[in-house]
Amino acid sequence: MSSRPSPRKSSLSGSSPVAPPPAETPETKPTPAAAPTPAAKPAAAPVTRKAEEPSTSGKKKWRHKVSFYQDPADTDRVRGAILHTMVQEGNRNLSQFVNDAVMAKVEELEAKYNHGEPFPAVGARELPQGGAAAAGE
């Protein structure tokens, strides 16, 4: 049998793409002999999301994934609109763009049909699905 070298450890392991690494100065940089214990690690600051709204019940409100069918040519147009207007309009990604557009339409419908008040909430499986919904059956 040949002796294979062990895999190398990545310098990125344990890092987060969201939270920047803590600034280390030569005085505070840990040495291998004096590595900090897990209890001594500083707590990371919580990441706040612009799309989240504070909940009245005190629980965190997480965004839900929503999917829908769309013609591929229309999807390409949407991506093109995002890419070519992201600086001017401030849309950072497809999710933000779609959410902003959908919520603008929802607010328009609420103003038109419900005196500007939100419609009663409807659960995910409570909407009619399939061809019967489109045919009004």
Coordinates of C-alpha atoms in Angstrom, one line a residue, residues 64-66 119-129:
H64 CA -40.7 31.6 3.3
K65 CA -39.6 30.2 -0.1
V66 CA -42.4 30.6 -2.7
F119 CA -56.8 41.0 3.1
P120 CA -57.3 38.2 5.6
A121 CA -54.3 35.8 5.6
V122 CA -54.6 32.6 3.6
G123 CA -52.5 29.5 4.2
A124 CA -50.3 27.9 1.5
R125 CA -52.7 25.0 0.7
E126 CA -55.9 27.0 1.0
L127 CA -55.7 28.5 -2.5
P128 CA -57.4 26.5 -5.3
Q129 CA -54.8 24.7 -7.4

